[in-house]
PDB file of C-alpha atoms in Angstrom:
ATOM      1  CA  UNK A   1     122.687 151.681 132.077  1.00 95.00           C
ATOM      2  CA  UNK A   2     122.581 151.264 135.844  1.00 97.00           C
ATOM      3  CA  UNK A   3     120.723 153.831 137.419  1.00 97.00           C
ATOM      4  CA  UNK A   4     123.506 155.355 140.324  1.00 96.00           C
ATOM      5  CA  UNK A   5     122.575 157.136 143.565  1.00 95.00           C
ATOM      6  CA  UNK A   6     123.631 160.561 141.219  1.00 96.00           C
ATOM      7  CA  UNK A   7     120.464 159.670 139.324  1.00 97.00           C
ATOM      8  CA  UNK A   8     117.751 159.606 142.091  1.00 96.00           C
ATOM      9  CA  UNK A   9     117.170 163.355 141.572  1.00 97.00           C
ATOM     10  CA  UNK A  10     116.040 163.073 138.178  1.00 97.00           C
ATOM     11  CA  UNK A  11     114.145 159.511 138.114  1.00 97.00           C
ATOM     12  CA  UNK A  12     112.186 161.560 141.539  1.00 96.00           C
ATOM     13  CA  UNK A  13     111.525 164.679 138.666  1.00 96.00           C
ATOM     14  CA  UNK A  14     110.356 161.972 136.286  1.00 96.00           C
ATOM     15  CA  UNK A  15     107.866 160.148 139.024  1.00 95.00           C
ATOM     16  CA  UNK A  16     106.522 163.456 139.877  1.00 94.00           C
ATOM     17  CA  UNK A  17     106.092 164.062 136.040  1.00 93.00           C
ATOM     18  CA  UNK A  18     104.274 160.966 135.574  1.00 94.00           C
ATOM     19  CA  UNK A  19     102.328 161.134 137.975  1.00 92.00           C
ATOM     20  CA  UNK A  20     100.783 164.801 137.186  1.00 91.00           C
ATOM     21  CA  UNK A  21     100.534 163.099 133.560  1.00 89.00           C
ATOM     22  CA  UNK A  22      98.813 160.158 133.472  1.00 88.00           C
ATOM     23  CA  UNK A  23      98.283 159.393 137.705  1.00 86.00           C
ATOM     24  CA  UNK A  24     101.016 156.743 138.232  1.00 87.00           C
ATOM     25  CA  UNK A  25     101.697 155.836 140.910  1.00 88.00           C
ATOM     26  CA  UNK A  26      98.597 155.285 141.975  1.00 83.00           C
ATOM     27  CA  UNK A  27      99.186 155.695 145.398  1.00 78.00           C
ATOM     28  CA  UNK A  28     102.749 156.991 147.560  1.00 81.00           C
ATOM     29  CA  UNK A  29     101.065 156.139 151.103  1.00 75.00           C
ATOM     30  CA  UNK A  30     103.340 158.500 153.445  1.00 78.00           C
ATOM     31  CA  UNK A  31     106.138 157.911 150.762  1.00 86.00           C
ATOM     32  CA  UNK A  32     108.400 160.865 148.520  1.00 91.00           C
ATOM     33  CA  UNK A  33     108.113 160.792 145.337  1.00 94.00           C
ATOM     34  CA  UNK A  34     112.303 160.095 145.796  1.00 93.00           C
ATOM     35  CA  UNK A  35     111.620 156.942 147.648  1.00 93.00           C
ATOM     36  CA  UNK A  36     109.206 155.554 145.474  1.00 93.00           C
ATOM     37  CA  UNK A  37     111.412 155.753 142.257  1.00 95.00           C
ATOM     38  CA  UNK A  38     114.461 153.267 144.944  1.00 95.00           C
ATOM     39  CA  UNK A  39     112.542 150.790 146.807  1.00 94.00           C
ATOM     40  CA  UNK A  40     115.121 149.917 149.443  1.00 93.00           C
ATOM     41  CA  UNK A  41     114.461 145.762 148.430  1.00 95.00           C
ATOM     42  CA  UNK A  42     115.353 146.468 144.586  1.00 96.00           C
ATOM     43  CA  UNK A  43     117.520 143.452 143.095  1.00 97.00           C
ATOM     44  CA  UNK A  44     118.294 146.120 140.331  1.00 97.00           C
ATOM     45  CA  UNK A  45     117.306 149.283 138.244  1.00 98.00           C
ATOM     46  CA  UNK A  46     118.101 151.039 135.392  1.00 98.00           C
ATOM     47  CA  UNK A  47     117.433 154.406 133.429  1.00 98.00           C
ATOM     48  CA  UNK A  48     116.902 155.648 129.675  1.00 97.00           C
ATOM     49  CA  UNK A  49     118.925 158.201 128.675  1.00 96.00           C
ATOM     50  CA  UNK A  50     118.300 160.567 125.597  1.00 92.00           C
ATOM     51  CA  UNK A  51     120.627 163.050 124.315  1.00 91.00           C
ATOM     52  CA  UNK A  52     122.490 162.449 127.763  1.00 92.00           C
ATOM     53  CA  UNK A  53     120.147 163.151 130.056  1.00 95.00           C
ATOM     54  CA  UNK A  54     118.145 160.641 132.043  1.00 97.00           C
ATOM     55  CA  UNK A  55     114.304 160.249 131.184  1.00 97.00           C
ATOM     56  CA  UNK A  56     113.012 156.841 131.875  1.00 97.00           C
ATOM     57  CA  UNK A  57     114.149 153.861 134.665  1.00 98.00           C
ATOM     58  CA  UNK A  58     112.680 150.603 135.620  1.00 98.00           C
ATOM     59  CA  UNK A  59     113.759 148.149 138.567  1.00 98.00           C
ATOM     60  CA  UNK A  60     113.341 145.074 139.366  1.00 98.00           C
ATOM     61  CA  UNK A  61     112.391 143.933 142.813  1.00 97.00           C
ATOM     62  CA  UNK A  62     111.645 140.298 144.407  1.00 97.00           C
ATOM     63  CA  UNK A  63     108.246 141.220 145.646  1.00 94.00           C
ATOM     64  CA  UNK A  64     104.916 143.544 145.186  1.00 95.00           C
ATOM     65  CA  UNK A  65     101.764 143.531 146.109  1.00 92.00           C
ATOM     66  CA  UNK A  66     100.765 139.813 148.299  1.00 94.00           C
ATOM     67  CA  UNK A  67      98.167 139.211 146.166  1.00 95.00           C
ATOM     68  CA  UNK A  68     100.002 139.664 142.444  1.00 97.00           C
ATOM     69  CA  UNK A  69     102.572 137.315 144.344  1.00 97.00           C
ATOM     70  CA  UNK A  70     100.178 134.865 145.212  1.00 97.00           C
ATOM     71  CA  UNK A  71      98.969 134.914 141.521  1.00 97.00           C
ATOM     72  CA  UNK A  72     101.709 134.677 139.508  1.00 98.00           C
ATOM     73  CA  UNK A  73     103.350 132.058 141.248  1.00 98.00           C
ATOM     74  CA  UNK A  74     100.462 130.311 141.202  1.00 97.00           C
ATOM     75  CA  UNK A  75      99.764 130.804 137.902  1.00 97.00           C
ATOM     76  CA  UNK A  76     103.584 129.995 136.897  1.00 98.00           C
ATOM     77  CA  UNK A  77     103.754 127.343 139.300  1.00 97.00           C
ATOM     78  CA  UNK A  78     106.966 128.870 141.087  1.00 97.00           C
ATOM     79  CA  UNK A  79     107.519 129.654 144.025  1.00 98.00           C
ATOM     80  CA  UNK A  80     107.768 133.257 145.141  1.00 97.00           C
ATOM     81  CA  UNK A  81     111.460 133.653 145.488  1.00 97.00           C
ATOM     82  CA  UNK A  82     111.844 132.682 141.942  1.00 98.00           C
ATOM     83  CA  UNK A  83     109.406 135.979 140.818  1.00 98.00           C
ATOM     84  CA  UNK A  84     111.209 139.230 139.753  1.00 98.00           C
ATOM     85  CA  UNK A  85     108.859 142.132 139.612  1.00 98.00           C
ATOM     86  CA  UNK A  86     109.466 144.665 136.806  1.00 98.00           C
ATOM     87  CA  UNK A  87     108.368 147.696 139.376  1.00 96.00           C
ATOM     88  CA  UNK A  88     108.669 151.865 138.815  1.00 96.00           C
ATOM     89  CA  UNK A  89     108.710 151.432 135.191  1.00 96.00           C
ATOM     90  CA  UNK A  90     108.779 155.601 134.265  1.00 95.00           C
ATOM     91  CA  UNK A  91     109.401 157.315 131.090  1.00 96.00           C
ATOM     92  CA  UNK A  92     109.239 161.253 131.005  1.00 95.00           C
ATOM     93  CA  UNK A  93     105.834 162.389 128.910  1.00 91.00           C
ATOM     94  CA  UNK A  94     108.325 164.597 126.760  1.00 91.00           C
ATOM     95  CA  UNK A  95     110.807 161.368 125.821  1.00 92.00           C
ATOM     96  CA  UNK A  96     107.697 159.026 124.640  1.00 91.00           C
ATOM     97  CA  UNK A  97     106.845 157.069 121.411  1.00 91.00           C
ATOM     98  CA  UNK A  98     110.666 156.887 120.958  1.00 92.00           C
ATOM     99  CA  UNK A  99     110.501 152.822 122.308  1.00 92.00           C
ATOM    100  CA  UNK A 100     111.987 153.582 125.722  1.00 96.00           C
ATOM    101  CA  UNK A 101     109.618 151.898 127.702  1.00 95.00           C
ATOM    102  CA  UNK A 102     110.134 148.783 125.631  1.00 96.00           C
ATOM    103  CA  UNK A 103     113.774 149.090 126.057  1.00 96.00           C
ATOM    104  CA  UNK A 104     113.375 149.212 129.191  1.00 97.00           C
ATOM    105  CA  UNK A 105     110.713 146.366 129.587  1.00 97.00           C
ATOM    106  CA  UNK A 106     113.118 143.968 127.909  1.00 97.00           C
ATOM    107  CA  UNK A 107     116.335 144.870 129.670  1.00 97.00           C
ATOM    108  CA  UNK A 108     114.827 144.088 132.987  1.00 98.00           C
ATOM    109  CA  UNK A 109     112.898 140.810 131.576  1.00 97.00           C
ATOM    110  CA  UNK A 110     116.682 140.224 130.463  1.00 97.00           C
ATOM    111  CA  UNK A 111     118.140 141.213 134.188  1.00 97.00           C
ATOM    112  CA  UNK A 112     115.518 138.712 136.029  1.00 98.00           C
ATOM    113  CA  UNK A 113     116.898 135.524 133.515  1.00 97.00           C
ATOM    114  CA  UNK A 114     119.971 136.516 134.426  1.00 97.00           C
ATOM    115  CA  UNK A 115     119.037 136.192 138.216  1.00 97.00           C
ATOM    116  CA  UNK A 116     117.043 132.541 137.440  1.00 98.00           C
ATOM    117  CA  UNK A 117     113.527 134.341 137.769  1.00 98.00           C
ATOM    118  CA  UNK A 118     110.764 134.691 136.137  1.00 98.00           C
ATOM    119  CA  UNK A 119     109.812 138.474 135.144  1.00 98.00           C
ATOM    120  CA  UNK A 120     106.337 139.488 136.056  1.00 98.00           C
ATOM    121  CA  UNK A 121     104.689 142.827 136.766  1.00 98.00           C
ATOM    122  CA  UNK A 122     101.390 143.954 138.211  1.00 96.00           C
ATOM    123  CA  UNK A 123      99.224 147.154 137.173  1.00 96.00           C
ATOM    124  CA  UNK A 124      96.477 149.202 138.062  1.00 94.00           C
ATOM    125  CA  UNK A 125      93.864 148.346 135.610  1.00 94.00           C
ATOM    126  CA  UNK A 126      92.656 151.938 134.790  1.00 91.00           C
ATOM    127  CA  UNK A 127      96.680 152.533 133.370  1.00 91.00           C
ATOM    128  CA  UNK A 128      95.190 151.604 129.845  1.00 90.00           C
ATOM    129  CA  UNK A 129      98.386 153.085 127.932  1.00 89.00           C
ATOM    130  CA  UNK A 130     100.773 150.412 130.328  1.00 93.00           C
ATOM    131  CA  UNK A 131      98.593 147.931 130.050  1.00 95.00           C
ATOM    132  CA  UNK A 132      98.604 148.657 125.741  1.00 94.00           C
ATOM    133  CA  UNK A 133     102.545 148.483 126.123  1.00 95.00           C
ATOM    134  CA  UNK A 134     102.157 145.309 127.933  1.00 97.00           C
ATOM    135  CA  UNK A 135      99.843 143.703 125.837  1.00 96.00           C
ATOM    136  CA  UNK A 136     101.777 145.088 122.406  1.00 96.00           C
ATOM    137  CA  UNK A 137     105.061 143.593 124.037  1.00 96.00           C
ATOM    138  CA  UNK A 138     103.047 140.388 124.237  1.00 97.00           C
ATOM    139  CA  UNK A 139     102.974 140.039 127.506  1.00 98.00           C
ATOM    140  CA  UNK A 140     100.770 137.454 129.096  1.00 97.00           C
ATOM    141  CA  UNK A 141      98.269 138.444 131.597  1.00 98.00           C
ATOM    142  CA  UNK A 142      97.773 135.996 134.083  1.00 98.00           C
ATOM    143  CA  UNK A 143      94.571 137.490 136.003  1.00 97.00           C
ATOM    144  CA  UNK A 144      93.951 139.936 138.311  1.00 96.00           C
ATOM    145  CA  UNK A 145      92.852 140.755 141.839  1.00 96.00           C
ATOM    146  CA  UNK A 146      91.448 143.649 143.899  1.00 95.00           C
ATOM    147  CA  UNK A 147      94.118 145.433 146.663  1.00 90.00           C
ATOM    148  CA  UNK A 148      92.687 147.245 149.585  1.00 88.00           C
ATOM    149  CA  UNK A 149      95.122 149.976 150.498  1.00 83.00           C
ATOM    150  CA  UNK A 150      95.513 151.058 154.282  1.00 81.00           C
ATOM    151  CA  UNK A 151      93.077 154.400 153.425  1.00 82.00           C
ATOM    152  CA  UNK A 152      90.532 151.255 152.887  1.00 86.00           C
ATOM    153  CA  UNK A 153      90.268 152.438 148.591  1.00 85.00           C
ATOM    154  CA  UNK A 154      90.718 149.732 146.280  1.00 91.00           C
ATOM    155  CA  UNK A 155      92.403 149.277 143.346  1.00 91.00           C
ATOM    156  CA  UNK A 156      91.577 146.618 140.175  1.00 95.00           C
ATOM    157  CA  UNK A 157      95.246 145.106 139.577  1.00 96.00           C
ATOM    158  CA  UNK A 158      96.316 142.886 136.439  1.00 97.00           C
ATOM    159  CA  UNK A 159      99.588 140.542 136.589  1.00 98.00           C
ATOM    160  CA  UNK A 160     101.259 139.638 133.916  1.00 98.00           C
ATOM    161  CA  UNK A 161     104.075 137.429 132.609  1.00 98.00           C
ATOM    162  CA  UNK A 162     107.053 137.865 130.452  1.00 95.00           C
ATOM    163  CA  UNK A 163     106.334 136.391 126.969  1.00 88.00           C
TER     164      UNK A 163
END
């Protein structure tokens, strides 16, 4: 369902949950965990409920990272504004291997045809277990690149496609 400003509180738990789990995000810069779950450009999100209670969202946003947009809509010969980036894609440790995330994955490839664009995502290469989900959702990687965050660490980054 659409995630509602009542649901920020608990998609910010989840984040925080993830992150202690498996180290995603990567990187908050000077952001909350809070702000980083609603990016104030998202086109949309959505959250995962399980026995009522909310443990996964995704949103889709019209931008990331320059290079991954450079990429992609090079790669998908498009231009930029027609890219919709599956971003914040977060699924609570204790609600996994249920097909959440997949859910998920496909109801925001879904939202972006809606909206005309084409659904791509980037990721940090050393998230193996989203890049498995990725790859076992057939998603098509379209190459990668190397982002230098303001700290002046890098990070390996894959893009993909939609199938």
């Amino acid at each position: 369902r659409p995630r509602t400003s009542r649901d920020l509180a608990a998609c910010a738990a989840i984040a925080e949950f993830v992150h202690d789990a498996d180290g995603y995000p990567s990187f908050l810069g000077e952001s909350t965990f809070g702000e980083f779950v609603a990016p104030d450009d998202e086109l949309g999100s959505w959250v995962a409920t399980l026995d009522g209670k909310i443990v996964g969202q995704v949103v889709l946003r019209p931008r990331s990272a320059p290079g991954s947009v450079t990429l992609a809509a090079l790669e998908l010969e498009a231009p930029p504004e027609q890219l919709g980036f599956v971003a914040r894609l977060l699924v609570a440790p204790s609600a996994r291997r249920r097909g959440l995330a997949r859910r998920l994955l496909a109801h925001v490839a879904d939202e972006a045809h809606q909206r005309h664009l084409h659904a791509v995502l980037d990721v940090v290469v050393r998230d193996a277990a989203a890049i498995a989900l990725y790859d076992a959702c057939r998603w098509r990687r379209l190459g990668g690149h190397t982002m230098v965050l303001r700290s002046g660490a890098t990070l390996d980054v894959a893009v993909y496609s939609e199938p």
